[in-house]
XYZ file of C-alpha atoms in Angstrom:
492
model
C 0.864 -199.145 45.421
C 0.661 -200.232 42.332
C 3.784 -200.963 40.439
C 4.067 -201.447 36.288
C 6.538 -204.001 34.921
C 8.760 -201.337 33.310
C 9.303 -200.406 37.091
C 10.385 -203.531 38.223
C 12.774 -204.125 35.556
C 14.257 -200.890 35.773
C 15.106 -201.375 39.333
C 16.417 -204.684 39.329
C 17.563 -207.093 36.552
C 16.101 -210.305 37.347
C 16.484 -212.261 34.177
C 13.729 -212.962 32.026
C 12.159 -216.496 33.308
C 13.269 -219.349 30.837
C 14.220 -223.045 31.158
C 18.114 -221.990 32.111
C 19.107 -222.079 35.613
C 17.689 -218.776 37.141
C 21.149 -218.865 39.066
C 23.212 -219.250 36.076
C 25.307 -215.550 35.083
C 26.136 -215.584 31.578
C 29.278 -213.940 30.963
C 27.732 -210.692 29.911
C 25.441 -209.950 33.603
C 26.344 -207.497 35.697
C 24.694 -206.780 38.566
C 22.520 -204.072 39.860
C 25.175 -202.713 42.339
C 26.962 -202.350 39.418
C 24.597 -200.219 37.503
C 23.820 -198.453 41.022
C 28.072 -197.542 41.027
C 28.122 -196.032 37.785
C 30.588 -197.018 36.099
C 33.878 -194.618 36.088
C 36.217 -195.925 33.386
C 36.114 -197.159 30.157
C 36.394 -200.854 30.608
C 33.127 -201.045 33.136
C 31.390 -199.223 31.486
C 31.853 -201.397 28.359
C 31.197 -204.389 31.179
C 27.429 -202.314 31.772
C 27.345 -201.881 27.825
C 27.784 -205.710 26.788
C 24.862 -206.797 29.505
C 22.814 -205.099 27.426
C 22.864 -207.484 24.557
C 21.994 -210.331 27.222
C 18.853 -208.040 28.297
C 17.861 -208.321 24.623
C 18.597 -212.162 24.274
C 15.777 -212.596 27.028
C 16.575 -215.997 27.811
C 15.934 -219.067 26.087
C 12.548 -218.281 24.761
C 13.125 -214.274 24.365
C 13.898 -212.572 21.192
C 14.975 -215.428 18.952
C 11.227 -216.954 19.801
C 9.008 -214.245 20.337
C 9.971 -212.179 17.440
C 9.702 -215.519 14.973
C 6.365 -216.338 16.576
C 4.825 -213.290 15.796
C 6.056 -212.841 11.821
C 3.612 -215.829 11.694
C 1.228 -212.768 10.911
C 3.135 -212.612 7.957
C 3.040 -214.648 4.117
C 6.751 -216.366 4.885
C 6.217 -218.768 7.371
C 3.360 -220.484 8.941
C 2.805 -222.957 11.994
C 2.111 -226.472 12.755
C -1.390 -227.329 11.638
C -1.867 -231.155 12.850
C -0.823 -229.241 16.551
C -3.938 -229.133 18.322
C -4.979 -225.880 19.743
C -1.713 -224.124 18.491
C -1.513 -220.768 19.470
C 0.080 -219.449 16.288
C -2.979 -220.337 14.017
C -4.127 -217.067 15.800
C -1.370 -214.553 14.116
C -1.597 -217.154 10.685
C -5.387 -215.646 10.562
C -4.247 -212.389 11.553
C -6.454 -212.453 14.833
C -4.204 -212.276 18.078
C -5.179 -212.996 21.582
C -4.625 -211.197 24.311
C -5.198 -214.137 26.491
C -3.872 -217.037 23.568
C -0.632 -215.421 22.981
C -0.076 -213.428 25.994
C 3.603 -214.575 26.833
C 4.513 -213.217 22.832
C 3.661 -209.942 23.595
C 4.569 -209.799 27.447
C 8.202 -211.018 26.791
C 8.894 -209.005 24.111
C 7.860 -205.602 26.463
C 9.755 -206.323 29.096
C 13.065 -207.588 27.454
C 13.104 -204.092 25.450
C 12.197 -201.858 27.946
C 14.698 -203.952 30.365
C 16.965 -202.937 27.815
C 15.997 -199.483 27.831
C 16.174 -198.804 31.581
C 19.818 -199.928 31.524
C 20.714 -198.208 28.568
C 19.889 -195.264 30.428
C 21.349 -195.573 33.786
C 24.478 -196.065 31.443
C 23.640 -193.008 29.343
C 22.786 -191.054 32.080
C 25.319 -191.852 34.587
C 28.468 -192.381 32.790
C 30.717 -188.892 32.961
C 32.236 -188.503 29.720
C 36.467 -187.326 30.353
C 37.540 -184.288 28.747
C 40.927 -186.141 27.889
C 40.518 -188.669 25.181
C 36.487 -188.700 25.252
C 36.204 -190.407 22.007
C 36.883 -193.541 23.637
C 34.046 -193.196 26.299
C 31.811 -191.661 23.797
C 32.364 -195.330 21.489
C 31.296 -197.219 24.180
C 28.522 -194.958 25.203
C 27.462 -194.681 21.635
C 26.819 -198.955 22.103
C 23.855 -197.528 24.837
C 22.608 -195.352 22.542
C 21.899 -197.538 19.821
C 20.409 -200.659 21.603
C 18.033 -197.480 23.337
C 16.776 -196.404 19.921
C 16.761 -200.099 18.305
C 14.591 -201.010 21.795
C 12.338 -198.365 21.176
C 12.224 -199.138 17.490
C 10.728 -202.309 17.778
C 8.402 -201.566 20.771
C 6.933 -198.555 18.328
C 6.701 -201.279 15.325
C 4.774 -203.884 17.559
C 2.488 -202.289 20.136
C 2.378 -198.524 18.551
C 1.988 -195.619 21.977
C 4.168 -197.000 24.602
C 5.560 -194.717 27.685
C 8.430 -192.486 27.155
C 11.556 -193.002 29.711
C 14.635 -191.155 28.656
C 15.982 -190.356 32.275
C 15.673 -191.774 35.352
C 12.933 -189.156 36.668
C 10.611 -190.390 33.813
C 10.519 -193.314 35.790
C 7.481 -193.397 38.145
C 3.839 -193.818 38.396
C 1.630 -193.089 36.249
C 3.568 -192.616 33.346
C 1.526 -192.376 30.296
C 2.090 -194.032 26.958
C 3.183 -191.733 24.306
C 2.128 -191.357 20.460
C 4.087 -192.765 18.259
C 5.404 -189.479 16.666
C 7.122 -188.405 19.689
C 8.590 -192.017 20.489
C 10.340 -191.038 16.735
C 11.024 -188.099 17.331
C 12.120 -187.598 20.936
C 13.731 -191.737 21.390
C 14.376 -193.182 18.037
C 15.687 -190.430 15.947
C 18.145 -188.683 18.317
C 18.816 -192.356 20.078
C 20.274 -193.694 16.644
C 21.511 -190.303 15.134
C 23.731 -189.872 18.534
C 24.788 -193.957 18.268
C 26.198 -192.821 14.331
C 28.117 -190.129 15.539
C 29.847 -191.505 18.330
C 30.458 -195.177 17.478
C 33.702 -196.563 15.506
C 33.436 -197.490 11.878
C 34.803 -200.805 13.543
C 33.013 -202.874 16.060
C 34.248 -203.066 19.765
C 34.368 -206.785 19.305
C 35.645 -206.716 15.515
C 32.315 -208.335 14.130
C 29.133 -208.243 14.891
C 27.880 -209.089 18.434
C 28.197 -205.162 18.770
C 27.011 -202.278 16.346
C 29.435 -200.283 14.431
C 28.654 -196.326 13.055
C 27.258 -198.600 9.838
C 24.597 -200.316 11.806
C 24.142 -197.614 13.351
C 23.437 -195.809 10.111
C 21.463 -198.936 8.932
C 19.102 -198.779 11.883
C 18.767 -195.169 11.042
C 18.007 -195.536 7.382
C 15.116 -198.442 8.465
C 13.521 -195.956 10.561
C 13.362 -193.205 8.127
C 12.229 -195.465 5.709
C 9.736 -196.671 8.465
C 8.330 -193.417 8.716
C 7.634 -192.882 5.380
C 5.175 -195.704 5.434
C 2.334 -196.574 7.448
C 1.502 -195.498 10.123
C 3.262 -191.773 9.729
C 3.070 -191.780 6.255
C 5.664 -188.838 5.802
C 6.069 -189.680 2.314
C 9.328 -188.818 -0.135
C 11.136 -186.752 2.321
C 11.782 -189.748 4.535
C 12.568 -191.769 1.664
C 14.890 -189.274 0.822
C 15.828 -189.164 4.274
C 16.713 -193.269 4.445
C 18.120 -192.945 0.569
C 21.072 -190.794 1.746
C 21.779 -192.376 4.857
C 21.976 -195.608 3.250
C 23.853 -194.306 0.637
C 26.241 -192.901 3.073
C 27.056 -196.369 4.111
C 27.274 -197.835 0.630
C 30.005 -195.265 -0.543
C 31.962 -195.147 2.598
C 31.790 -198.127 4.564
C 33.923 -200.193 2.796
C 31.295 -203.065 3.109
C 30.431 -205.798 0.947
C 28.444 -208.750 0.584
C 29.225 -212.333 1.812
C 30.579 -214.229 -1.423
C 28.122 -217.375 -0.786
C 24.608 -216.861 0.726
C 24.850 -219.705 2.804
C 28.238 -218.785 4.552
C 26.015 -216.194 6.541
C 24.498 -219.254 8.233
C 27.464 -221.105 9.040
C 28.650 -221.438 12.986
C 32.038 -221.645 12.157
C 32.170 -218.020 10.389
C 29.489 -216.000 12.554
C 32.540 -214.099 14.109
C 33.873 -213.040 10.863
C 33.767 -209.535 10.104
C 31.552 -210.128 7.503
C 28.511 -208.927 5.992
C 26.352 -208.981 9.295
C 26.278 -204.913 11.008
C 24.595 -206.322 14.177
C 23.368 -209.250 15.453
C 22.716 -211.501 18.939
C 24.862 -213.919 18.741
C 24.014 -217.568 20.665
C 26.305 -219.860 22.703
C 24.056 -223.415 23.874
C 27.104 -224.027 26.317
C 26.933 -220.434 27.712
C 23.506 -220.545 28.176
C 23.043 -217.425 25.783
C 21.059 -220.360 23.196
C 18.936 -219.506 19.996
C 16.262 -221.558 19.231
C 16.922 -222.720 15.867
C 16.960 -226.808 16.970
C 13.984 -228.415 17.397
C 11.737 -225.707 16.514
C 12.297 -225.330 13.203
C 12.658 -229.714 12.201
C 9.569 -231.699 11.238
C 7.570 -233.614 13.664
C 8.573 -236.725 11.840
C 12.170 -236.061 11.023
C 14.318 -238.964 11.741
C 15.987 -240.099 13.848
C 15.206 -237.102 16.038
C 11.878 -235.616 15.911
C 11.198 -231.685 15.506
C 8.974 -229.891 17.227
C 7.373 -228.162 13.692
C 7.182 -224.702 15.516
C 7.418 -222.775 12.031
C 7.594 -224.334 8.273
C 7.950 -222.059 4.806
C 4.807 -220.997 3.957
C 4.072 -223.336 0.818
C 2.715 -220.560 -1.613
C 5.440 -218.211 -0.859
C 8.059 -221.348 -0.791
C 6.683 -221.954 -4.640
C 6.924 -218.396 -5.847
C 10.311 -218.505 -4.300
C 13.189 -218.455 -7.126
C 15.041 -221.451 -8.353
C 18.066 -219.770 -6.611
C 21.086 -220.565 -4.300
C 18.837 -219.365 -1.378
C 16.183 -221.398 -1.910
C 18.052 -224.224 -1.940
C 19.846 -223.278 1.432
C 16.534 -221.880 2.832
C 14.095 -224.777 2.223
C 14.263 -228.337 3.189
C 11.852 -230.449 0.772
C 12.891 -233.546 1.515
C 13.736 -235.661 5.118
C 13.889 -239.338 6.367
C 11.177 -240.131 8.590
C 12.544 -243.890 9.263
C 15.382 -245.404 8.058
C 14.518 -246.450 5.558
C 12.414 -243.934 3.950
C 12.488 -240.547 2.863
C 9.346 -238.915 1.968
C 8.511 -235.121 0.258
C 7.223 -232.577 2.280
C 3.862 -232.816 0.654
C 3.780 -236.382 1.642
C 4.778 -235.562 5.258
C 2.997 -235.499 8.509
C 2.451 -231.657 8.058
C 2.556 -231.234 4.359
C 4.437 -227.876 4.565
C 8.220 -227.219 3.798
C 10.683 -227.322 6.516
C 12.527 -223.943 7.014
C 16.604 -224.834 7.235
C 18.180 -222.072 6.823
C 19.250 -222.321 10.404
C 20.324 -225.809 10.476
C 24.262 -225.513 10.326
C 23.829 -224.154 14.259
C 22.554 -227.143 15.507
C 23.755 -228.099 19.003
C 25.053 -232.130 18.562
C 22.952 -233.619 15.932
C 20.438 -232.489 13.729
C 17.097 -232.036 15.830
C 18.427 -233.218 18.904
C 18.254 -230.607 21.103
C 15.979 -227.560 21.894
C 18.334 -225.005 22.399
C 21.125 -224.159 19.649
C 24.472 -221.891 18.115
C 24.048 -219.307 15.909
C 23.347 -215.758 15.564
C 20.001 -213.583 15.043
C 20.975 -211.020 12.434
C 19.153 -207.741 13.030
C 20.984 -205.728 10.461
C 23.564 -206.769 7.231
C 24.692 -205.139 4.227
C 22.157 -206.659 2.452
C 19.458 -204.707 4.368
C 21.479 -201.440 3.216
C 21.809 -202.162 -0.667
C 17.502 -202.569 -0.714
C 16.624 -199.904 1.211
C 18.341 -197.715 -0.813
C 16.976 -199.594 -3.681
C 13.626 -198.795 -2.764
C 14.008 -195.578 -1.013
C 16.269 -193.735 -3.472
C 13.900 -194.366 -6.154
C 10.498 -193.472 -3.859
C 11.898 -190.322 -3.574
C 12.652 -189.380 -6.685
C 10.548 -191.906 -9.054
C 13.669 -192.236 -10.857
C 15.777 -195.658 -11.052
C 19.506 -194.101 -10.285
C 22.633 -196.155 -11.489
C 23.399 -196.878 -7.670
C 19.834 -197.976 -7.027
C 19.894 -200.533 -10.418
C 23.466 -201.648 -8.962
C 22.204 -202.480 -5.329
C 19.573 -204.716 -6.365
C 21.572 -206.276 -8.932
C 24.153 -207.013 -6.261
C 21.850 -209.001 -4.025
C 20.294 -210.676 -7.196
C 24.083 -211.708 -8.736
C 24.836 -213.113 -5.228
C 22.100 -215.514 -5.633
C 22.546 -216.724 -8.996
C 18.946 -215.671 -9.443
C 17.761 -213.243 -12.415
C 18.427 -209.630 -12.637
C 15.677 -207.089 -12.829
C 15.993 -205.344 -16.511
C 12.663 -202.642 -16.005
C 13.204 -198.939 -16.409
C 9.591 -198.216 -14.782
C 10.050 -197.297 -11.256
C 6.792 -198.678 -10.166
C 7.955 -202.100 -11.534
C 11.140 -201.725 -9.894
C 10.070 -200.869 -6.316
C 7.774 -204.062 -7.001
C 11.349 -206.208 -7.491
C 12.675 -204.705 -4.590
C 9.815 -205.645 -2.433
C 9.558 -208.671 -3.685
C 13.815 -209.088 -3.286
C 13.175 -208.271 0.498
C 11.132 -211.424 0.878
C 13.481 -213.796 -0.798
C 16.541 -212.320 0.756
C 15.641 -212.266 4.087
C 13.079 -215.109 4.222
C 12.632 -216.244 8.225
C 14.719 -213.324 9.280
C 11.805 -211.895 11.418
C 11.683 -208.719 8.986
C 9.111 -209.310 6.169
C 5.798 -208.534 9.172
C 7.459 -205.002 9.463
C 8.306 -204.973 5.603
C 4.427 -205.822 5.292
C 3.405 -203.636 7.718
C 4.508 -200.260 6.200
C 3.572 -200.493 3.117
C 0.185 -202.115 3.844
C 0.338 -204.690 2.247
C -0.893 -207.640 4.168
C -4.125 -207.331 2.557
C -2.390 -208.164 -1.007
C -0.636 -211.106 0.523
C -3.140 -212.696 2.873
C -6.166 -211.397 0.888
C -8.441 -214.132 2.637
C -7.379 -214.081 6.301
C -7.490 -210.342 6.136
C -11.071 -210.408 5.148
C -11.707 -211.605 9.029
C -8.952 -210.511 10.804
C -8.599 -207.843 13.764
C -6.357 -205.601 11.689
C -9.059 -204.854 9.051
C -11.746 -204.197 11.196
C -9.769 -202.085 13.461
C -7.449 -200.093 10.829
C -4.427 -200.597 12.721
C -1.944 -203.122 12.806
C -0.561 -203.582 16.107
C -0.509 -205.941 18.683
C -1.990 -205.718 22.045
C -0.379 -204.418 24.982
C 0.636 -207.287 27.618
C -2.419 -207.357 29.582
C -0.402 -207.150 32.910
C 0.008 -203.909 31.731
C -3.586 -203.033 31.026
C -4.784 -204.158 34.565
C -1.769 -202.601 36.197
C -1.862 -198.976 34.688
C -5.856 -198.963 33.286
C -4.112 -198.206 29.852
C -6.932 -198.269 27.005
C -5.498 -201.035 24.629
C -5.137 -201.239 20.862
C -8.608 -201.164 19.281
C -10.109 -205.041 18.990
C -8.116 -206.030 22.081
């Protein structure tokens, strides 16, 4: 009989293959006799809760990888081009390969829906007490929220994908489902549910789990989401994301980070600070990020890089003379020692990305795996979506909406955008987006929705699968394909 991946992982948790030791149980696993036992109390069931995160980690090439390799389809970053045969020249051009880049769209699949199928043995199986259910309904609310965030991103990347809410939707033959339903019937009431039952604090007190905010935040991105391609619901979900995003600006209590860089330091990544929700990465725990030798040069000295990703140089030169830029780019590095060279004078000519490089695991580019966190959601990501969706709505620049892009603008000593034309402002903010959260594995989405790849990479559009296909998704893994006879995405 045949039996589709999200089947496996939803009746056992083997752990995503990576170069840890298979054997190795990072302090979040639980097993599956666990799940099987549902959980009766509080305290395991925050045990069942917290191995969720590790199901999104994914292992040592998982999330922090795959997601980064594929906003190579975007105008921020780029790939090694002296690499021969590199695989991520295919998203640069905007032409992905089933076959070429296989493992970037298989990984991603089954960490989210491994995610997914615990979430809802959790949801499902958990009895909520009638005395004191608010604190069961907290913990519960953690389920809900990495459910709808899953489903979020599996929506974003491969468009229909099958539907499992319950344990009977698990089985044969199971369809995948438009993406209006996976909104509407997952995302929506996954998030909305998260918001209502989780604390305005964190379980852990910062953010290695969601509070109500990032809740809310997630909830706000998805509206706003909506409103773009490929739904295209227009001003009422921009209204929609405006007032939840409001909601957290006026009553969270949250502000930004003083310094920029401080977001990006190893030492305060458990501060309750700016960051809503993010995974956060522990080389010694085997829970690593990949931000070591991935992101150095190939001829950094005294350790070399690998030169996975570099800045992409037009986008690092329209980049403002800011305190991010000079946190986010490296232009300069020693390549003996006795020489230090600019990066148009280096092996690959491109600028190094280091806005990771304070999570380095002993010294700089010495080791593969690293610290660190991968920031899904921060206050940042609030203040510019309602930015840009208060004033989509309404074609009217607010005082709030003027405020919340001059707050991310002040932080970075950068200039402040004057314009009363909306059109002109909703430009700043997109273009604020991209400087903010440059390498953050958000500007593909960011791109995405508001179709504009076509403005940023006019050329490789001309010839890439997205054009001639009008969609911009990538393929289903083709494990899938052969396993369930799904039709893929057009061009795949």
């Amino acid at each position: 009989m045949k039996k589709i991946l999200y089947m496996t992982f939803a009746s056992s948790l083997l752990l995503t293959a990576s170069c840890v030791d298979l054997n190795q149980e990072p302090l979040s696993f639980i097993t599956e006799e666990e799940y099987i036992e549902y959980p009766k109390d509080v305290a395991s069931t925050a045990k069942g809760v917290t191995a969720l995160y590790h199901d999104l980690w994914g292992g040592n090439y998982g999330f922090n990888t795959r997601l980064q390799r594929l906003s190579v389809s975007a105008d921020d970053i780029t790939y090694s081009p002296t690499k021969a045969n590199n695989p991520l020249g295919l998203f640069e051009s905007l032409t992905p390969s089933i076959s070429g880049n296989d493992a970037d769209f298989s990984n991603p699949w089954i960490f989210f829906y491994k995610v997914i199928s615990s979430a809802n043995k959790i949801i499902e199986g958990t009895p909520i007490p009638t005395t004191k259910p608010e604190e069961m309904q907290q913990v519960l609310g953690e389920a809900y929220f990495m459910r709808g965030l899953s489903y979020f991103y599996l929506v974003r990347l491969f468009g229909e994908v099958p539907l499992m809410l319950t344990k009977a939707d698990i089985k044969e033959g199971v369809p995948r489902t438009s993406v209006a339903e996976i909104y509407d019937k997952a995302i929506i009431p996954s998030l909305t549910k998260a918001a209502e039952w989780l604390p305005s604090k964190s379980r852990s007190g910062f953010s290695s789990t969601p509070s109500q905010w990032a809740a809310k935040a997630c909830l706000a991105d998805a509206y706003i989401t909506m409103a773009g391609w490929p739904l295209n619901k227009g001003q009422e979900y921009y209204g929609k994301a405006a007032v939840t995003a409001k909601d957290i600006i006026l009553n969270s209590g949250l502000k930004l980070t003083e310094k920029y860089a401080n977001l990006w330091m190893e030492d305060k990544k458990e501060e309750a600070n700016e960051h809503l929700f993010a995974l956060h990465h522990n080389a010694k725990q085997k829970t690593a990020s990949n931000y070591g030798k991935s992101y150095y040069p190939a001829d950094f000295f005294p350790n070399a890089g690998w030169s996975d990703y570099y800045a992409n140089e037009s986008f690092y030169l329209k980049y403002p003379d800011d305190d991010r830029k000079a946190h986010n780019f490296m232009v300069k590095w020693p390549v003996s020692k006795s020489k230090v060279v600019n990066y148009k004078e280096s092996a690959d000519g491109l600028p190094a990305i280091s806005k990771y490089y304070n999570y380095n695991e002993g010294a700089p580019g010495k080791s593969a795996q690293a610290n660190g966190i991968t920031c899904i959601y921060r206050y940042a990501d609030v203040l510019l979506m309602y930015a840009e969706a208060s004033v989509r709505a309404t074609n009217t620049i607010d005082p709030l909406a003027r405020k919340s892009l001059e707050e991310v603008q002040s932080r970075a000593h950068s200039s402040l955008t004057k314009t009363t034309d909306p059109q002109s402002f909703i430009n700043a903010v997109f273009d604020e987006r991209g400087w903010e959260f440059f390498a953050e594995m958000k500007r593909w989405f960011d791109l995405v929705r508001l179709q504009k790849l076509s403005e940023v990479k006019p050329t490789e559009w001309e010839g890439s699968l997205f054009k001639a296909n009008s969609h911009y998704y990538f393929p289903v893994p083709s494990q899938q394909i052969l396993l369930t006879e799904w039709t893929n995405n057009a061009g795949y």
